XYZ file of C-alpha atoms in Angstrom:
336
model
C 46.433 155.846 94.042
C 50.055 155.631 93.023
C 51.150 157.065 96.378
C 49.236 154.381 98.262
C 50.895 151.710 96.111
C 54.381 153.040 96.889
C 53.528 153.042 100.608
C 52.407 149.436 100.343
C 55.698 148.440 98.666
C 57.716 150.239 101.316
C 55.813 148.404 104.046
C 56.463 145.070 102.320
C 60.190 145.791 102.020
C 60.472 146.653 105.704
C 58.664 143.445 106.590
C 61.013 141.387 104.416
C 64.030 143.016 106.023
C 62.677 142.318 109.474
C 62.037 138.661 108.616
C 65.517 138.379 107.097
C 67.064 139.859 110.230
C 65.067 137.450 112.362
C 66.289 134.454 110.353
C 69.871 135.697 110.653
C 69.534 136.024 114.422
C 68.141 132.499 114.644
C 71.023 131.127 112.552
C 73.564 132.916 114.715
C 71.980 131.428 117.831
C 72.026 127.888 116.350
C 75.263 126.094 117.372
C 77.548 125.122 114.503
C 77.949 121.331 114.200
C 81.260 119.759 113.289
C 79.619 118.108 110.306
C 78.649 121.591 108.991
C 82.333 122.305 108.377
C 84.081 121.685 105.051
C 86.101 118.468 104.885
C 89.479 120.217 105.135
C 88.858 121.929 108.494
C 86.945 118.877 109.764
C 89.859 116.519 109.067
C 92.245 119.037 110.611
C 90.161 118.905 113.801
C 90.247 115.084 113.709
C 94.052 115.188 113.520
C 94.257 117.445 116.597
C 92.043 115.209 118.754
C 94.048 112.796 120.989
C 93.941 109.172 119.845
C 92.120 108.131 123.014
C 89.283 110.562 122.251
C 88.866 109.742 118.568
C 86.835 106.653 119.510
C 84.380 108.970 121.274
C 84.039 111.045 118.098
C 82.983 107.926 116.216
C 80.070 107.442 118.615
C 78.571 110.894 117.961
C 76.598 109.860 114.864
C 76.739 107.542 111.870
C 77.598 110.540 109.689
C 80.530 111.376 111.951
C 81.669 107.737 112.053
C 81.627 107.452 108.258
C 83.593 110.674 107.838
C 86.118 109.650 110.484
C 86.520 106.288 108.751
C 87.378 108.069 105.491
C 89.856 110.225 107.419
C 91.679 107.308 109.048
C 91.723 105.248 105.848
C 93.420 108.103 104.031
C 96.012 108.436 106.782
C 96.469 104.653 106.965
C 97.399 104.541 103.267
C 99.692 107.568 103.567
C 101.261 106.128 106.708
C 102.010 102.746 105.141
C 103.424 104.359 102.009
C 105.739 106.535 104.109
C 106.949 103.659 106.306
C 107.557 101.145 103.534
C 109.469 103.724 101.496
C 111.521 104.891 104.487
C 115.070 104.339 103.233
C 116.525 105.122 106.653
C 115.099 102.015 108.364
C 117.174 98.850 108.681
C 116.130 95.648 106.923
C 114.293 94.101 109.871
C 112.396 97.317 110.590
C 111.474 97.651 106.918
C 110.120 94.071 106.957
C 108.098 94.844 110.089
C 106.413 97.747 108.281
C 105.684 95.506 105.307
C 104.265 92.645 107.398
C 102.065 94.962 109.488
C 100.563 96.289 106.274
C 99.952 92.789 104.884
C 98.488 91.638 108.222
C 96.004 94.516 108.530
C 95.134 95.760 105.039
C 92.155 93.498 104.337
C 90.783 94.040 107.850
C 90.986 97.833 107.600
C 89.290 97.991 104.210
C 86.630 95.506 105.320
C 85.414 97.860 108.051
C 87.429 96.880 111.163
C 88.863 100.366 111.431
C 88.597 101.627 114.992
C 90.360 98.689 116.692
C 93.235 98.626 114.226
C 94.063 102.269 113.585
C 94.207 103.294 117.235
C 96.641 100.487 118.086
C 98.745 100.964 114.950
C 99.159 104.681 115.615
C 100.330 104.006 119.177
C 102.751 101.318 117.972
C 104.483 103.550 115.432
C 104.462 106.624 117.674
C 108.049 105.993 118.784
C 110.838 104.403 116.757
C 112.041 102.421 119.793
C 108.769 100.452 119.932
C 109.168 99.095 116.396
C 110.559 95.607 116.920
C 109.386 92.092 116.070
C 108.236 91.152 119.564
C 106.097 94.277 119.922
C 104.739 93.786 116.409
C 103.511 90.292 117.315
C 101.844 91.640 120.461
C 100.325 94.532 118.501
C 98.746 92.270 115.881
C 97.501 89.868 118.538
C 95.843 92.765 120.373
C 94.263 94.079 117.157
C 92.858 90.672 116.179
C 91.644 90.040 119.731
C 89.818 93.395 119.930
C 88.115 92.736 116.599
C 87.070 89.211 117.590
C 85.671 90.124 121.001
C 84.272 93.554 120.163
C 80.726 93.972 121.584
C 79.497 95.030 118.144
C 80.558 91.614 116.797
C 79.028 89.580 119.636
C 75.432 89.449 118.430
C 73.228 86.405 118.787
C 71.139 84.436 116.321
C 71.317 84.918 112.574
C 72.952 88.367 112.837
C 75.774 86.926 114.939
C 76.344 84.094 112.479
C 76.542 86.527 109.557
C 79.154 88.602 111.399
C 81.136 85.462 112.315
C 81.167 84.235 108.701
C 82.405 87.640 107.589
C 85.177 87.810 110.209
C 86.408 84.308 109.444
C 86.512 84.962 105.711
C 88.542 88.157 106.209
C 90.833 86.302 108.645
C 91.348 83.525 106.095
C 92.187 85.974 103.308
C 94.621 87.718 105.682
C 96.252 84.452 106.804
C 96.653 83.136 103.252
C 98.053 86.499 102.176
C 100.715 86.272 104.924
C 101.581 82.671 104.054
C 102.106 83.405 100.357
C 104.873 85.924 101.204
C 107.176 83.257 102.699
C 110.029 82.774 100.272
C 109.844 78.967 100.390
C 106.055 78.653 100.674
C 104.623 75.827 98.591
C 101.072 74.977 97.630
C 101.157 71.186 97.755
C 97.605 70.277 96.782
C 94.152 71.706 96.116
C 91.231 69.434 95.304
C 87.605 68.628 96.113
C 86.855 65.648 98.344
C 83.110 65.085 98.045
C 81.654 68.349 99.448
C 84.847 69.692 101.002
C 87.740 71.576 99.470
C 91.128 70.295 100.636
C 93.925 72.867 100.562
C 97.423 71.706 101.561
C 100.195 74.292 102.124
C 103.783 73.741 103.209
C 106.208 76.153 104.903
C 109.693 74.593 104.738
C 111.976 75.542 107.620
C 109.136 76.746 109.861
C 107.658 75.112 112.930
C 104.864 76.079 115.337
C 103.726 73.709 118.070
C 101.123 74.444 120.734
C 100.724 73.329 124.323
C 97.292 74.082 125.787
C 97.637 71.894 128.906
C 97.300 74.916 131.205
C 94.316 76.114 129.194
C 92.291 73.059 128.076
C 89.210 75.198 127.535
C 90.915 77.605 125.131
C 88.532 78.991 122.528
C 89.165 78.072 118.907
C 89.067 81.777 117.985
C 91.969 82.455 120.367
C 94.013 79.651 118.810
C 93.425 81.195 115.373
C 94.437 84.673 116.598
C 97.582 83.219 118.216
C 98.498 81.455 114.969
C 98.005 84.550 112.802
C 100.218 86.722 114.998
C 102.953 84.039 115.146
C 102.872 83.533 111.361
C 103.376 87.307 110.989
C 106.414 87.183 113.290
C 107.924 84.245 111.392
C 107.387 86.132 108.144
C 109.452 89.107 109.340
C 112.425 86.826 110.047
C 111.924 84.959 106.784
C 111.872 88.139 104.685
C 114.707 89.885 106.514
C 116.977 86.812 106.282
C 119.140 88.194 109.097
C 120.299 84.869 110.449
C 120.331 81.144 109.829
C 117.204 80.845 111.949
C 115.803 81.057 115.444
C 113.847 78.996 117.953
C 111.860 80.289 120.913
C 109.013 79.722 123.345
C 106.297 82.261 124.051
C 103.391 82.358 126.497
C 100.165 83.762 125.054
C 97.544 83.729 127.751
C 97.812 80.283 129.353
C 99.083 78.621 126.180
C 102.734 77.931 125.323
C 103.984 78.008 121.744
C 107.261 76.591 120.466
C 108.060 78.162 117.106
C 110.868 79.273 114.856
C 112.754 78.959 111.581
C 115.612 76.565 110.852
C 117.294 77.130 107.533
C 119.010 74.110 106.037
C 121.136 74.255 102.912
C 120.861 70.545 102.149
C 118.195 67.953 102.870
C 114.517 68.457 103.572
C 114.845 69.755 107.159
C 111.834 70.817 109.212
C 108.571 72.062 107.781
C 105.119 73.158 108.870
C 102.185 71.610 107.025
C 98.830 73.383 107.031
C 95.856 71.386 105.740
C 92.576 73.241 105.393
C 89.261 71.416 105.020
C 86.695 73.933 103.799
C 82.974 73.659 103.120
C 82.064 76.709 101.049
C 80.519 77.669 97.707
C 82.711 78.034 94.618
C 82.672 81.836 94.944
C 84.461 81.732 98.309
C 86.832 78.940 97.274
C 87.901 81.053 94.307
C 88.370 84.062 96.602
C 90.708 82.102 98.905
C 92.609 80.691 95.928
C 93.032 84.268 94.660
C 94.257 85.383 98.109
C 96.926 82.692 97.992
C 97.917 83.895 94.515
C 97.974 87.579 95.543
C 95.074 88.497 93.254
C 92.651 89.970 95.830
C 92.468 93.771 95.693
C 93.702 95.163 99.004
C 91.906 98.480 98.566
C 88.387 97.005 98.617
C 86.347 95.236 101.282
C 86.224 91.432 101.393
C 82.561 90.582 100.791
C 80.907 87.548 102.345
C 77.527 86.471 100.928
C 74.767 85.058 103.115
C 75.522 81.367 103.569
C 73.772 78.353 105.031
C 76.816 76.080 104.917
C 80.292 77.414 105.643
C 82.968 75.734 107.750
C 86.771 75.729 107.970
C 89.001 73.253 109.808
C 92.791 73.539 109.991
C 95.170 70.698 110.791
C 98.793 71.702 111.551
C 101.698 69.241 111.614
C 105.400 69.755 112.231
C 107.778 67.472 110.339
C 111.507 67.035 110.840
C 111.465 68.895 114.167
C 112.631 66.186 116.548
C 112.914 68.624 119.457
C 109.127 69.181 119.439
C 106.906 66.871 121.485
C 103.500 68.199 120.326
C 103.928 67.885 116.597
C 100.254 68.118 115.659
C 97.454 70.468 116.674
C 94.148 71.588 115.195
C 91.992 74.698 114.931
C 88.282 74.772 114.192
C 88.435 78.080 112.341
C 84.705 78.101 111.648
C 82.233 75.465 112.884
C 79.283 74.345 110.788
C 76.133 75.675 112.434
């Protein structure tokens, strides 16, 4: 009886071994997925993939996209820290690094990763490409790719939600850039019936626009043009390398006349920006905090679901007698 029992156990053991061997063979035949790898080797593989192909990696799966986002965010922070603390760069180059960070931080942490990081990496690939003119073109390209990305061009309610979110992040970014001007001044902030009136002044600056060759220019393009030009002016303002500058630039079919004129005495020229905003108190407080530098740059800018949200910007140039088009307007966000 005992002998039969031992035989039965031996048969069971052989069967278990055979099943174990079969499972092992099946596992060896199953291809290893990238996402099966530990994070260290996976991120190392990401770093070896050419920039042009990293966008393809993001389309493999949501899991892959999320992991790649974490990877590029980590490198974005490390990259900015390295550039801003680079003691070998001259003053203008150091200011370029600083302004690029201020002009992209909120966008990156709010989810607009793929458009920004690819372009930023190409821009900083060679030291010779780091100049103010290329920086302005870089930021314009980044903002344009975000605005006209197919994933952002949805219709109906979904499209309106995405538009509200983009415009809020743009506004936080723009106000964050403006607050870094050394002579920036918040002139007024008050409620006028349902609308919040925010009046900001940039002494010494001027930006005029001529859209005669492009009368059908989209309001979004005017906003993107303005943001990239404000960033360029900020570099010159922070670097303080000269008494000022004045130039013309063609962006698309539009012509912009902009610059800085420093004046030791008298009021001189100035750019006035008057925002008329219809938004709940929560968003008004957020934009006030952005202007005061109180919005955390390491977290996403959240936009609640809104029925009523609109932003209109009126720009006027004062004391700039050489400018013919002293006033222009941007409908940052229409009321649907």
